[in-house]
mmCIF file of C-alpha atoms and ligand atoms in Angstrom:
data_model
loop_
_atom_site.group_PDB
_atom_site.id
_atom_site.type_symbol
_atom_site.label_atom_id
_atom_site.label_comp_id
_atom_site.label_asym_id
_atom_site.label_seq_id
_atom_site.Cartn_x
_atom_site.Cartn_y
_atom_site.Cartn_z
ATOM 1 C CA UNK A 1 27.677 214.229 232.410
ATOM 2 C CA UNK A 2 27.722 215.563 236.011
ATOM 3 C CA UNK A 3 29.552 214.914 239.706
ATOM 4 C CA UNK A 4 26.907 211.779 241.260
ATOM 5 C CA UNK A 5 26.283 210.072 244.555
ATOM 6 C CA UNK A 6 26.739 206.197 243.458
ATOM 7 C CA UNK A 7 23.606 203.946 244.819
ATOM 8 C CA UNK A 8 23.999 201.340 243.026
ATOM 9 C CA UNK A 9 27.008 199.287 242.462
ATOM 10 C CA UNK A 10 28.468 200.451 238.644
ATOM 11 C CA UNK A 11 28.475 196.334 238.312
ATOM 12 C CA UNK A 12 25.650 194.428 238.823
ATOM 13 C CA UNK A 13 23.203 197.622 239.861
ATOM 14 C CA UNK A 14 22.667 196.433 244.237
ATOM 15 C CA UNK A 15 21.777 198.875 245.708
ATOM 16 C CA UNK A 16 23.258 196.800 249.049
ATOM 17 C CA UNK A 17 27.690 198.909 249.928
ATOM 18 C CA UNK A 18 29.034 198.703 252.495
ATOM 19 C CA UNK A 19 31.294 201.344 252.673
ATOM 20 C CA UNK A 20 34.771 200.055 253.783
ATOM 21 C CA UNK A 21 37.134 202.945 254.194
ATOM 22 C CA UNK A 22 36.559 206.956 254.103
ATOM 23 C CA UNK A 23 40.201 208.678 253.613
ATOM 24 C CA UNK A 24 38.162 212.397 254.326
ATOM 25 C CA UNK A 25 37.228 215.036 251.415
ATOM 26 C CA UNK A 26 40.377 215.886 248.301
ATOM 27 C CA UNK A 27 41.048 217.884 245.270
ATOM 28 C CA UNK A 28 41.161 215.568 242.647
ATOM 29 C CA UNK A 29 44.901 214.195 242.318
ATOM 30 C CA UNK A 30 45.879 215.743 238.826
ATOM 31 C CA UNK A 31 43.850 218.652 240.019
ATOM 32 C CA UNK A 32 47.566 221.318 240.075
ATOM 33 C CA UNK A 33 47.381 224.714 240.776
ATOM 34 C CA UNK A 34 49.010 227.226 239.621
ATOM 35 C CA UNK A 35 50.208 230.133 240.892
ATOM 36 C CA UNK A 36 47.246 232.308 240.995
ATOM 37 C CA UNK A 37 44.605 229.531 240.981
ATOM 38 C CA UNK A 38 46.005 229.628 244.984
ATOM 39 C CA UNK A 39 43.504 232.637 245.262
ATOM 40 C CA UNK A 40 40.893 230.783 244.770
ATOM 41 C CA UNK A 41 38.660 227.914 245.873
ATOM 42 C CA UNK A 42 39.238 224.623 245.732
ATOM 43 C CA UNK A 43 36.764 221.845 245.567
ATOM 44 C CA UNK A 44 36.773 218.853 247.890
ATOM 45 C CA UNK A 45 35.224 215.368 246.684
ATOM 46 C CA UNK A 46 34.492 212.698 248.813
ATOM 47 C CA UNK A 47 36.873 209.770 248.789
ATOM 48 C CA UNK A 48 34.854 206.229 250.559
ATOM 49 C CA UNK A 49 35.443 203.231 249.517
ATOM 50 C CA UNK A 50 32.026 200.895 249.631
ATOM 51 C CA UNK A 51 32.257 197.374 248.909
ATOM 52 C CA UNK A 52 28.954 195.834 246.529
ATOM 53 C CA UNK A 53 28.036 193.327 249.080
ATOM 54 C CA UNK A 54 26.006 191.561 245.761
ATOM 55 C CA UNK A 55 28.905 190.635 243.816
ATOM 56 C CA UNK A 56 32.015 191.645 245.647
ATOM 57 C CA UNK A 57 32.818 195.271 243.492
ATOM 58 C CA UNK A 58 35.392 197.572 245.785
ATOM 59 C CA UNK A 59 34.247 201.249 244.141
ATOM 60 C CA UNK A 60 34.212 204.912 245.650
ATOM 61 C CA UNK A 61 30.995 206.004 246.702
ATOM 62 C CA UNK A 62 31.288 209.499 244.767
ATOM 63 C CA UNK A 63 31.992 209.796 240.787
ATOM 64 C CA UNK A 64 33.284 213.140 240.331
ATOM 65 C CA UNK A 65 32.442 214.495 236.272
ATOM 66 C CA UNK A 66 34.813 213.061 233.598
ATOM 67 C CA UNK A 67 35.243 216.196 232.673
ATOM 68 C CA UNK A 68 36.381 218.396 236.260
ATOM 69 C CA UNK A 69 38.969 214.772 236.357
ATOM 70 C CA UNK A 70 40.251 214.711 232.392
ATOM 71 C CA UNK A 71 40.195 218.227 231.578
ATOM 72 C CA UNK A 72 42.538 220.071 229.113
ATOM 73 C CA UNK A 73 45.366 220.939 231.672
ATOM 74 C CA UNK A 74 45.474 216.997 232.959
ATOM 75 C CA UNK A 75 49.858 216.411 233.581
ATOM 76 C CA UNK A 76 49.458 212.862 233.145
ATOM 77 C CA UNK A 77 52.401 212.125 231.458
ATOM 78 C CA UNK A 78 52.922 207.946 230.041
ATOM 79 C CA UNK A 79 55.769 208.600 228.962
ATOM 80 C CA UNK A 80 58.263 210.078 232.035
ATOM 81 C CA UNK A 81 59.510 206.961 233.217
ATOM 82 C CA UNK A 82 61.404 203.813 231.292
ATOM 83 C CA UNK A 83 60.293 201.478 233.992
ATOM 84 C CA UNK A 84 57.227 202.656 232.151
ATOM 85 C CA UNK A 85 58.332 203.029 228.345
ATOM 86 C CA UNK A 86 59.796 198.891 229.199
ATOM 87 C CA UNK A 87 56.153 198.285 229.723
ATOM 88 C CA UNK A 88 54.880 199.628 227.163
ATOM 89 C CA UNK A 89 57.117 197.856 224.585
ATOM 90 C CA UNK A 90 56.898 194.443 226.391
ATOM 91 C CA UNK A 91 52.597 194.685 226.134
ATOM 92 C CA UNK A 92 52.833 194.938 222.728
ATOM 93 C CA UNK A 93 55.763 192.021 222.187
ATOM 94 C CA UNK A 94 53.377 189.882 224.606
ATOM 95 C CA UNK A 95 50.127 190.724 222.877
ATOM 96 C CA UNK A 96 51.290 190.327 219.534
ATOM 97 C CA UNK A 97 52.720 187.033 220.206
ATOM 98 C CA UNK A 98 49.818 185.518 222.505
ATOM 99 C CA UNK A 99 47.459 186.334 219.855
ATOM 100 C CA UNK A 100 49.803 186.141 216.468
ATOM 101 C CA UNK A 101 48.545 189.771 214.924
ATOM 102 C CA UNK A 102 49.919 189.830 211.188
ATOM 103 C CA UNK A 103 49.972 193.689 209.769
ATOM 104 C CA UNK A 104 46.326 193.633 208.947
ATOM 105 C CA UNK A 105 45.204 193.615 212.356
ATOM 106 C CA UNK A 106 44.213 196.336 214.153
ATOM 107 C CA UNK A 107 45.128 197.449 217.876
ATOM 108 C CA UNK A 108 42.890 199.327 219.118
ATOM 109 C CA UNK A 109 44.111 201.436 223.356
ATOM 110 C CA UNK A 110 41.339 202.907 225.027
ATOM 111 C CA UNK A 111 43.549 206.467 227.072
ATOM 112 C CA UNK A 112 46.172 206.683 225.157
ATOM 113 C CA UNK A 113 47.438 208.747 226.350
ATOM 114 C CA UNK A 114 50.705 210.148 224.831
ATOM 115 C CA UNK A 115 51.154 206.827 222.576
ATOM 116 C CA UNK A 116 53.618 204.999 223.246
ATOM 117 C CA UNK A 117 51.728 201.463 223.165
ATOM 118 C CA UNK A 118 49.862 202.694 219.997
ATOM 119 C CA UNK A 119 53.558 203.137 219.101
ATOM 120 C CA UNK A 120 54.937 199.707 220.259
ATOM 121 C CA UNK A 121 52.247 198.263 218.282
ATOM 122 C CA UNK A 122 52.938 199.320 215.501
ATOM 123 C CA UNK A 123 56.911 198.483 216.323
ATOM 124 C CA UNK A 124 55.382 195.244 216.517
ATOM 125 C CA UNK A 125 53.845 195.865 211.787
ATOM 126 C CA UNK A 126 50.795 196.085 213.580
ATOM 127 C CA UNK A 127 48.175 198.469 212.846
ATOM 128 C CA UNK A 128 47.234 200.574 215.937
ATOM 129 C CA UNK A 129 45.141 203.595 216.902
ATOM 130 C CA UNK A 130 43.968 205.507 220.455
ATOM 131 C CA UNK A 131 41.220 206.723 221.841
ATOM 132 C CA UNK A 132 42.398 209.289 223.879
ATOM 133 C CA UNK A 133 40.496 212.241 225.528
ATOM 134 C CA UNK A 134 42.479 215.033 226.666
ATOM 135 C CA UNK A 135 42.776 217.089 223.083
ATOM 136 C CA UNK A 136 46.966 218.214 223.919
ATOM 137 C CA UNK A 137 48.036 214.057 224.456
ATOM 138 C CA UNK A 138 46.002 213.095 221.700
ATOM 139 C CA UNK A 139 47.919 216.038 220.019
ATOM 140 C CA UNK A 140 50.902 215.190 221.438
ATOM 141 C CA UNK A 141 50.871 211.559 220.466
ATOM 142 C CA UNK A 142 49.681 212.067 216.953
ATOM 143 C CA UNK A 143 52.760 214.398 215.872
ATOM 144 C CA UNK A 144 55.156 211.478 217.457
ATOM 145 C CA UNK A 145 53.544 209.368 214.595
ATOM 146 C CA UNK A 146 50.966 207.182 216.462
ATOM 147 C CA UNK A 147 47.439 207.697 215.161
ATOM 148 C CA UNK A 148 45.073 209.114 217.726
ATOM 149 C CA UNK A 149 41.640 210.660 218.033
ATOM 150 C CA UNK A 150 40.759 212.120 220.759
ATOM 151 C CA UNK A 151 37.406 211.405 222.194
ATOM 152 C CA UNK A 152 36.261 209.651 225.010
ATOM 153 C CA UNK A 153 35.300 205.384 225.089
ATOM 154 C CA UNK A 154 32.295 205.793 223.828
ATOM 155 C CA UNK A 155 29.685 203.705 222.004
ATOM 156 C CA UNK A 156 29.297 206.604 218.602
ATOM 157 C CA UNK A 157 33.054 206.981 218.868
ATOM 158 C CA UNK A 158 33.036 203.464 218.584
ATOM 159 C CA UNK A 159 30.904 203.084 215.555
ATOM 160 C CA UNK A 160 32.400 206.145 214.772
ATOM 161 C CA UNK A 161 36.030 204.348 214.669
ATOM 162 C CA UNK A 162 34.878 200.850 213.389
ATOM 163 C CA UNK A 163 33.577 202.154 210.138
ATOM 164 C CA UNK A 164 36.710 204.489 209.272
ATOM 165 C CA UNK A 165 39.661 201.377 210.351
ATOM 166 C CA UNK A 166 37.500 198.685 210.773
ATOM 167 C CA UNK A 167 36.851 195.795 213.950
ATOM 168 C CA UNK A 168 39.722 195.899 216.046
ATOM 169 C CA UNK A 169 42.026 192.272 216.901
ATOM 170 C CA UNK A 170 42.877 193.347 220.041
ATOM 171 C CA UNK A 171 42.095 196.621 221.744
ATOM 172 C CA UNK A 172 43.494 197.291 224.869
ATOM 173 C CA UNK A 173 42.776 199.466 227.769
ATOM 174 C CA UNK A 174 45.535 200.369 230.557
ATOM 175 C CA UNK A 175 45.583 202.164 234.354
ATOM 176 C CA UNK A 176 42.038 202.978 231.976
ATOM 177 C CA UNK A 177 39.260 200.125 232.904
ATOM 178 C CA UNK A 178 38.989 201.390 236.074
ATOM 179 C CA UNK A 179 38.599 205.091 235.542
ATOM 180 C CA UNK A 180 35.297 204.511 233.455
ATOM 181 C CA UNK A 181 31.705 205.323 235.500
ATOM 182 C CA UNK A 182 29.529 203.516 232.800
ATOM 183 C CA UNK A 183 30.566 199.920 232.148
ATOM 184 C CA UNK A 184 28.151 199.222 230.361
ATOM 185 C CA UNK A 185 27.904 202.231 227.636
ATOM 186 C CA UNK A 186 32.300 200.704 227.478
ATOM 187 C CA UNK A 187 31.707 197.182 227.099
ATOM 188 C CA UNK A 188 29.186 198.207 224.575
ATOM 189 C CA UNK A 189 31.501 199.898 223.417
ATOM 190 C CA UNK A 190 33.879 197.647 222.729
ATOM 191 C CA UNK A 191 31.432 194.490 221.360
ATOM 192 C CA UNK A 192 31.000 197.665 218.820
ATOM 193 C CA UNK A 193 34.823 197.517 218.040
ATOM 194 C CA UNK A 194 36.260 193.349 218.717
ATOM 195 C CA UNK A 195 36.238 191.074 215.580
ATOM 196 C CA UNK A 196 34.476 187.834 216.847
ATOM 197 C CA UNK A 197 37.486 186.264 217.995
ATOM 198 C CA UNK A 198 38.761 189.247 219.107
ATOM 199 C CA UNK A 199 40.331 189.793 222.884
ATOM 200 C CA UNK A 200 40.034 193.217 224.606
ATOM 201 C CA UNK A 201 43.021 192.929 227.348
ATOM 202 C CA UNK A 202 42.663 195.402 230.084
ATOM 203 C CA UNK A 203 45.309 196.644 232.838
ATOM 204 C CA UNK A 204 43.491 196.985 236.070
ATOM 205 C CA UNK A 205 45.688 197.820 239.907
ATOM 206 C CA UNK A 206 44.284 194.886 242.274
ATOM 207 C CA UNK A 207 42.861 195.389 245.225
ATOM 208 C CA UNK A 208 44.887 191.706 246.320
ATOM 209 C CA UNK A 209 48.333 193.724 246.032
ATOM 210 C CA UNK A 210 46.424 196.298 247.323
ATOM 211 C CA UNK A 211 45.356 195.483 249.910
ATOM 212 C CA UNK A 212 47.860 193.669 251.200
ATOM 213 C CA UNK A 213 50.953 196.263 250.671
ATOM 214 C CA UNK A 214 48.777 199.089 252.611
ATOM 215 C CA UNK A 215 47.950 200.867 249.485
ATOM 216 C CA UNK A 216 45.104 202.760 250.301
ATOM 217 C CA UNK A 217 46.797 205.654 247.929
ATOM 218 C CA UNK A 218 45.622 204.612 245.136
ATOM 219 C CA UNK A 219 43.178 205.820 246.428
ATOM 220 C CA UNK A 220 41.605 208.908 244.462
ATOM 221 C CA UNK A 221 38.508 210.092 242.037
ATOM 222 C CA UNK A 222 40.256 208.987 238.279
ATOM 223 C CA UNK A 223 39.630 205.157 239.813
ATOM 224 C CA UNK A 224 36.254 204.612 240.641
ATOM 225 C CA UNK A 225 37.183 200.763 240.796
ATOM 226 C CA UNK A 226 39.428 198.862 242.113
ATOM 227 C CA UNK A 227 38.935 195.156 240.876
ATOM 228 C CA UNK A 228 39.424 191.479 241.869
ATOM 229 C CA UNK A 229 38.234 188.435 239.238
ATOM 230 C CA UNK A 230 35.446 187.456 240.921
ATOM 231 C CA UNK A 231 33.380 190.602 240.369
ATOM 232 C CA UNK A 232 34.431 190.854 236.718
ATOM 233 C CA UNK A 233 34.039 187.837 235.321
ATOM 234 C CA UNK A 234 30.185 188.107 236.511
ATOM 235 C CA UNK A 235 30.340 191.473 234.808
ATOM 236 C CA UNK A 236 31.525 190.011 231.452
ATOM 237 C CA UNK A 237 29.263 187.242 231.639
ATOM 238 C CA UNK A 238 26.362 189.140 231.774
ATOM 239 C CA UNK A 239 27.712 190.929 228.446
ATOM 240 C CA UNK A 240 28.167 187.523 227.195
ATOM 241 C CA UNK A 241 31.711 187.449 227.634
ATOM 242 C CA UNK A 242 35.215 186.115 229.162
ATOM 243 C CA UNK A 243 37.703 186.257 231.034
ATOM 244 C CA UNK A 244 39.893 183.912 229.060
ATOM 245 C CA UNK A 245 43.556 184.558 230.636
ATOM 246 C CA UNK A 246 44.341 186.701 233.493
ATOM 247 C CA UNK A 247 48.765 187.086 234.965
ATOM 248 C CA UNK A 248 50.262 189.240 237.527
ATOM 249 C CA UNK A 249 51.642 192.573 235.837
ATOM 250 C CA UNK A 250 54.721 195.013 238.105
ATOM 251 C CA UNK A 251 52.712 198.281 237.661
ATOM 252 C CA UNK A 252 50.873 200.771 239.806
ATOM 253 C CA UNK A 253 52.087 198.617 242.704
ATOM 254 C CA UNK A 254 51.095 195.146 241.741
ATOM 255 C CA UNK A 255 48.418 194.914 238.673
ATOM 256 C CA UNK A 256 46.038 192.488 236.983
ATOM 257 C CA UNK A 257 46.357 192.141 233.187
ATOM 258 C CA UNK A 258 43.657 190.721 232.218
ATOM 259 C CA UNK A 259 42.353 188.920 228.829
ATOM 260 C CA UNK A 260 38.543 189.003 227.931
ATOM 261 C CA UNK A 261 36.603 187.774 224.864
ATOM 262 C CA UNK A 262 33.564 186.652 223.295
ATOM 263 C CA UNK A 263 32.405 183.786 225.250
ATOM 264 C CA UNK A 264 33.453 180.217 223.548
ATOM 265 C CA UNK A 265 35.988 182.257 221.428
ATOM 266 C CA UNK A 266 39.233 181.890 222.473
ATOM 267 C CA UNK A 267 40.188 178.006 225.374
ATOM 268 C CA UNK A 268 39.930 179.719 229.499
ATOM 269 C CA UNK A 269 42.815 179.321 230.771
ATOM 270 C CA UNK A 270 43.338 177.601 234.362
ATOM 271 C CA UNK A 271 44.619 180.468 235.677
ATOM 272 C CA UNK A 272 40.697 182.441 236.112
ATOM 273 C CA UNK A 273 40.085 179.642 238.355
ATOM 274 C CA UNK A 274 43.446 180.055 240.203
ATOM 275 C CA UNK A 275 42.360 182.801 240.853
ATOM 276 C CA UNK A 276 39.292 182.769 241.853
ATOM 277 C CA UNK A 277 39.495 180.326 244.376
ATOM 278 C CA UNK A 278 42.544 182.818 246.455
ATOM 279 C CA UNK A 279 41.197 185.715 246.973
ATOM 280 C CA UNK A 280 37.813 183.798 248.663
ATOM 281 C CA UNK A 281 40.601 182.655 250.337
ATOM 282 C CA UNK A 282 42.178 185.896 250.727
ATOM 283 C CA UNK A 283 37.955 187.376 251.861
ATOM 284 C CA UNK A 284 38.786 189.817 248.978
ATOM 285 C CA UNK A 285 34.987 190.324 248.719
ATOM 286 C CA UNK A 286 34.067 190.819 252.499
ATOM 287 C CA UNK A 287 33.558 194.285 253.672
ATOM 288 C CA UNK A 288 34.528 192.811 257.207
ATOM 289 C CA UNK A 289 38.093 191.317 256.352
ATOM 290 C CA UNK A 290 38.097 194.826 254.087
ATOM 291 C CA UNK A 291 36.904 197.193 256.959
ATOM 292 C CA UNK A 292 40.742 196.010 258.393
ATOM 293 C CA UNK A 293 42.143 197.005 255.962
ATOM 294 C CA UNK A 294 41.040 200.428 256.318
ATOM 295 C CA UNK A 295 41.554 200.385 260.381
ATOM 296 C CA UNK A 296 45.194 199.573 258.939
ATOM 297 C CA UNK A 297 45.775 203.046 256.980
ATOM 298 C CA UNK A 298 44.388 205.005 259.306
ATOM 299 C CA UNK A 299 47.060 203.246 261.895
ATOM 300 C CA UNK A 300 49.914 204.182 259.290
ATOM 301 C CA UNK A 301 48.199 207.510 258.391
ATOM 302 C CA UNK A 302 49.233 208.515 262.295
ATOM 303 C CA UNK A 303 52.488 206.929 262.890
ATOM 304 C CA UNK A 304 53.829 208.254 259.495
ATOM 305 C CA UNK A 305 52.667 211.854 260.444
ATOM 306 C CA UNK A 306 54.307 210.881 264.032
ATOM 307 C CA UNK A 307 57.426 209.689 261.997
ATOM 308 C CA UNK A 308 57.483 212.767 259.994
ATOM 309 C CA UNK A 309 56.920 215.833 262.816
ATOM 310 C CA UNK A 310 59.989 213.824 264.928
ATOM 311 C CA UNK A 311 62.327 214.422 262.192
ATOM 312 C CA UNK A 312 60.731 217.845 261.962
ATOM 313 C CA UNK A 313 61.190 218.945 265.616
ATOM 314 C CA UNK A 314 64.932 216.968 265.150
ATOM 315 C CA UNK A 315 65.746 220.370 262.518
ATOM 316 C CA UNK A 316 65.489 217.898 259.446
ATOM 317 C CA UNK A 317 64.732 219.804 255.708
ATOM 318 C CA UNK A 318 62.552 217.068 254.164
ATOM 319 C CA UNK A 319 61.233 216.842 250.978
ATOM 320 C CA UNK A 320 58.918 214.611 248.283
ATOM 321 C CA UNK A 321 60.348 212.516 245.937
ATOM 322 C CA UNK A 322 58.068 212.837 243.193
ATOM 323 C CA UNK A 323 54.170 214.460 242.446
ATOM 324 C CA UNK A 324 52.782 211.603 241.173
ATOM 325 C CA UNK A 325 48.401 212.134 241.585
ATOM 326 C CA UNK A 326 48.430 208.916 244.265
ATOM 327 C CA UNK A 327 51.132 210.783 246.188
ATOM 328 C CA UNK A 328 47.773 213.701 245.860
ATOM 329 C CA UNK A 329 46.281 211.249 249.079
ATOM 330 C CA UNK A 330 48.459 210.358 250.837
ATOM 331 C CA UNK A 331 49.487 214.140 251.636
ATOM 332 C CA UNK A 332 46.460 215.192 252.231
ATOM 333 C CA UNK A 333 45.125 212.312 254.707
ATOM 334 C CA UNK A 334 47.953 212.679 255.491
ATOM 335 C CA UNK A 335 47.784 215.878 256.881
ATOM 336 C CA UNK A 336 51.099 216.273 255.656
ATOM 337 C CA UNK A 337 51.624 220.521 254.128
ATOM 338 C CA UNK A 338 54.006 222.482 253.089
ATOM 339 C CA UNK A 339 55.477 222.410 257.046
ATOM 340 C CA UNK A 340 56.410 219.768 256.951
ATOM 341 C CA UNK A 341 57.952 219.277 253.808
ATOM 342 C CA UNK A 342 59.102 222.108 251.949
ATOM 343 C CA UNK A 343 58.372 220.883 248.422
ATOM 344 C CA UNK A 344 57.963 217.833 246.029
ATOM 345 C CA UNK A 345 60.976 217.429 243.552
ATOM 346 C CA UNK A 346 59.778 216.226 239.866
ATOM 347 C CA UNK A 347 61.191 214.785 237.003
ATOM 348 C CA UNK A 348 57.668 215.963 234.883
ATOM 349 C CA UNK A 349 58.118 219.081 233.694
ATOM 350 C CA UNK A 350 53.921 220.009 233.042
ATOM 351 C CA UNK A 351 53.690 219.380 236.796
ATOM 352 C CA UNK A 352 57.541 221.594 238.097
ATOM 353 C CA UNK A 353 56.196 225.357 239.101
ATOM 354 C CA UNK A 354 53.096 224.105 240.280
ATOM 355 C CA UNK A 355 51.683 223.215 243.347
ATOM 356 C CA UNK A 356 49.469 220.100 245.016
ATOM 357 C CA UNK A 357 45.882 220.358 245.422
ATOM 358 C CA UNK A 358 44.832 220.531 248.650
ATOM 359 C CA UNK A 359 48.402 220.634 250.321
ATOM 360 C CA UNK A 360 49.611 224.182 248.204
ATOM 361 C CA UNK A 361 53.475 222.007 248.494
ATOM 362 C CA UNK A 362 55.416 223.294 245.772
ATOM 363 C CA UNK A 363 56.141 221.671 243.286
ATOM 364 C CA UNK A 364 59.658 222.508 241.643
ATOM 365 C CA UNK A 365 63.217 220.784 239.707
ATOM 366 C CA UNK A 366 64.904 217.760 240.435
ATOM 367 C CA UNK A 367 68.114 220.083 240.906
ATOM 368 C CA UNK A 368 66.531 221.368 244.069
ATOM 369 C CA UNK A 369 67.863 218.334 245.693
ATOM 370 C CA UNK A 370 71.395 219.419 244.155
ATOM 371 C CA UNK A 371 70.809 222.262 245.029
ATOM 372 C CA UNK A 372 69.665 222.735 247.857
ATOM 373 C CA UNK A 373 70.360 218.532 249.575
ATOM 374 C CA UNK A 374 67.712 218.340 251.451
ATOM 375 C CA UNK A 375 68.704 215.958 254.936
ATOM 376 C CA UNK A 376 65.172 213.423 254.017
ATOM 377 C CA UNK A 377 63.073 212.798 250.627
ATOM 378 C CA UNK A 378 60.431 210.959 250.833
ATOM 379 C CA UNK A 379 59.113 209.008 247.984
ATOM 380 C CA UNK A 380 55.417 209.493 246.698
ATOM 381 C CA UNK A 381 56.396 207.515 243.289
ATOM 382 C CA UNK A 382 56.977 204.111 245.761
ATOM 383 C CA UNK A 383 56.218 202.583 243.136
ATOM 384 C CA UNK A 384 58.709 203.169 240.369
ATOM 385 C CA UNK A 385 61.888 203.400 243.645
ATOM 386 C CA UNK A 386 64.169 201.542 242.228
ATOM 387 C CA UNK A 387 64.428 203.994 238.944
ATOM 388 C CA UNK A 388 63.674 207.285 241.353
ATOM 389 C CA UNK A 389 66.805 206.098 243.868
ATOM 390 C CA UNK A 390 69.046 205.077 240.793
ATOM 391 C CA UNK A 391 67.877 208.482 238.856
ATOM 392 C CA UNK A 392 68.766 210.436 242.532
ATOM 393 C CA UNK A 393 72.131 208.551 243.389
ATOM 394 C CA UNK A 394 74.308 212.059 243.893
ATOM 395 C CA UNK A 395 70.984 212.850 246.860
ATOM 396 C CA UNK A 396 71.954 210.233 249.038
ATOM 397 C CA UNK A 397 75.623 210.364 247.484
ATOM 398 C CA UNK A 398 75.947 213.344 249.475
ATOM 399 C CA UNK A 399 74.096 211.642 252.603
ATOM 400 C CA UNK A 400 70.525 212.369 251.730
ATOM 401 C CA UNK A 401 68.521 209.162 252.852
ATOM 402 C CA UNK A 402 64.624 208.017 250.949
ATOM 403 C CA UNK A 403 62.587 207.422 253.769
ATOM 404 C CA UNK A 404 59.740 204.887 251.402
ATOM 405 C CA UNK A 405 56.813 205.096 253.612
ATOM 406 C CA UNK A 406 54.789 201.852 251.973
ATOM 407 C CA UNK A 407 53.834 199.117 252.717
ATOM 408 C CA UNK A 408 56.225 200.198 256.123
ATOM 409 C CA UNK A 409 58.172 203.366 256.418
ATOM 410 C CA UNK A 410 61.164 202.686 255.913
ATOM 411 C CA UNK A 411 64.889 204.591 255.424
ATOM 412 C CA UNK A 412 67.787 204.159 252.874
HETATM 413 ZN ZN1 ZN B 501 27.416 194.534 242.398
#
């Protein structure tokens, strides 16, 4: 595998792609740098969103090699937030109940990270297995008792897992399906592993939320596709599968949980038709409508930069709160560097002591806020704003103010 320019749609293979938003070029959002690496060159890749005029899938125009993105230093861990842990607990319980899973059923989680969901299925009495491409994370999951195979989810590993563990009653993928370049191979792997009555449950950020809430920062190189129901439905149809249910989940600024099964194996919920009708009404697969979203993002960039610059002119001290991957799209696209944000404060230890890709803003521990008490904290993990503001109540009690950047600049 290597980098490639997207010349045809990942879902329908049409070459009729139209550009709707150009965020310039940025380094990969999770490639935080060490002090030594600041002296080396960084590779920037195009970050441009195109819409397929045939099936309507929004996708990036350029694919960075997955080995570059999900390298051994990949820092993201899904267990750092209580909100995420609660979410996976709810998901395991709800999927177990909905599909009537029992002790002899197998649940496979793809891109299982440190095994939070894998372990949650175990607690629901369901046999479970994680598949995770980052060795460090797979090892951490295994140490914690969540059995995990270290591999990319490809047909050959699918066959091996089926031989060793049997077929799965459910395969889950949370915030993973949107990261996959070769969707055909991914679905082939699902089909190798899934029982005839099995269900593939995936959660991905929903394009409608992204557009309506101006969440352009959630566009980064790991996220290759920006899903809506209509293109997914046509895609699975070509693979002999169908979406049987879909509902919203409060993750990553608004995601969809979709249930996919072999055609005819399960009843199709009315929710599917309802989503399709709404997407049509919202023109979610229409490049002209999406270009308006692109123009709004550009206007927001100018407004936010002006706002922060004005605070600096008044002599205020500003830091970024959180160092999520999406924050780096934001900082690079909006030209916000260390001259505006003194540092990014972060709870996840894996990132503390490193520097943000592109902008080189240092990442420090949350204790910086208490020790230095800056005037403003720009919330980059705005999707976790309630939890973060709650954790950092000492900062606000001492007069610190939070700036929520999206969808409208708001000071709390
Ligand atoms: Zn297409």
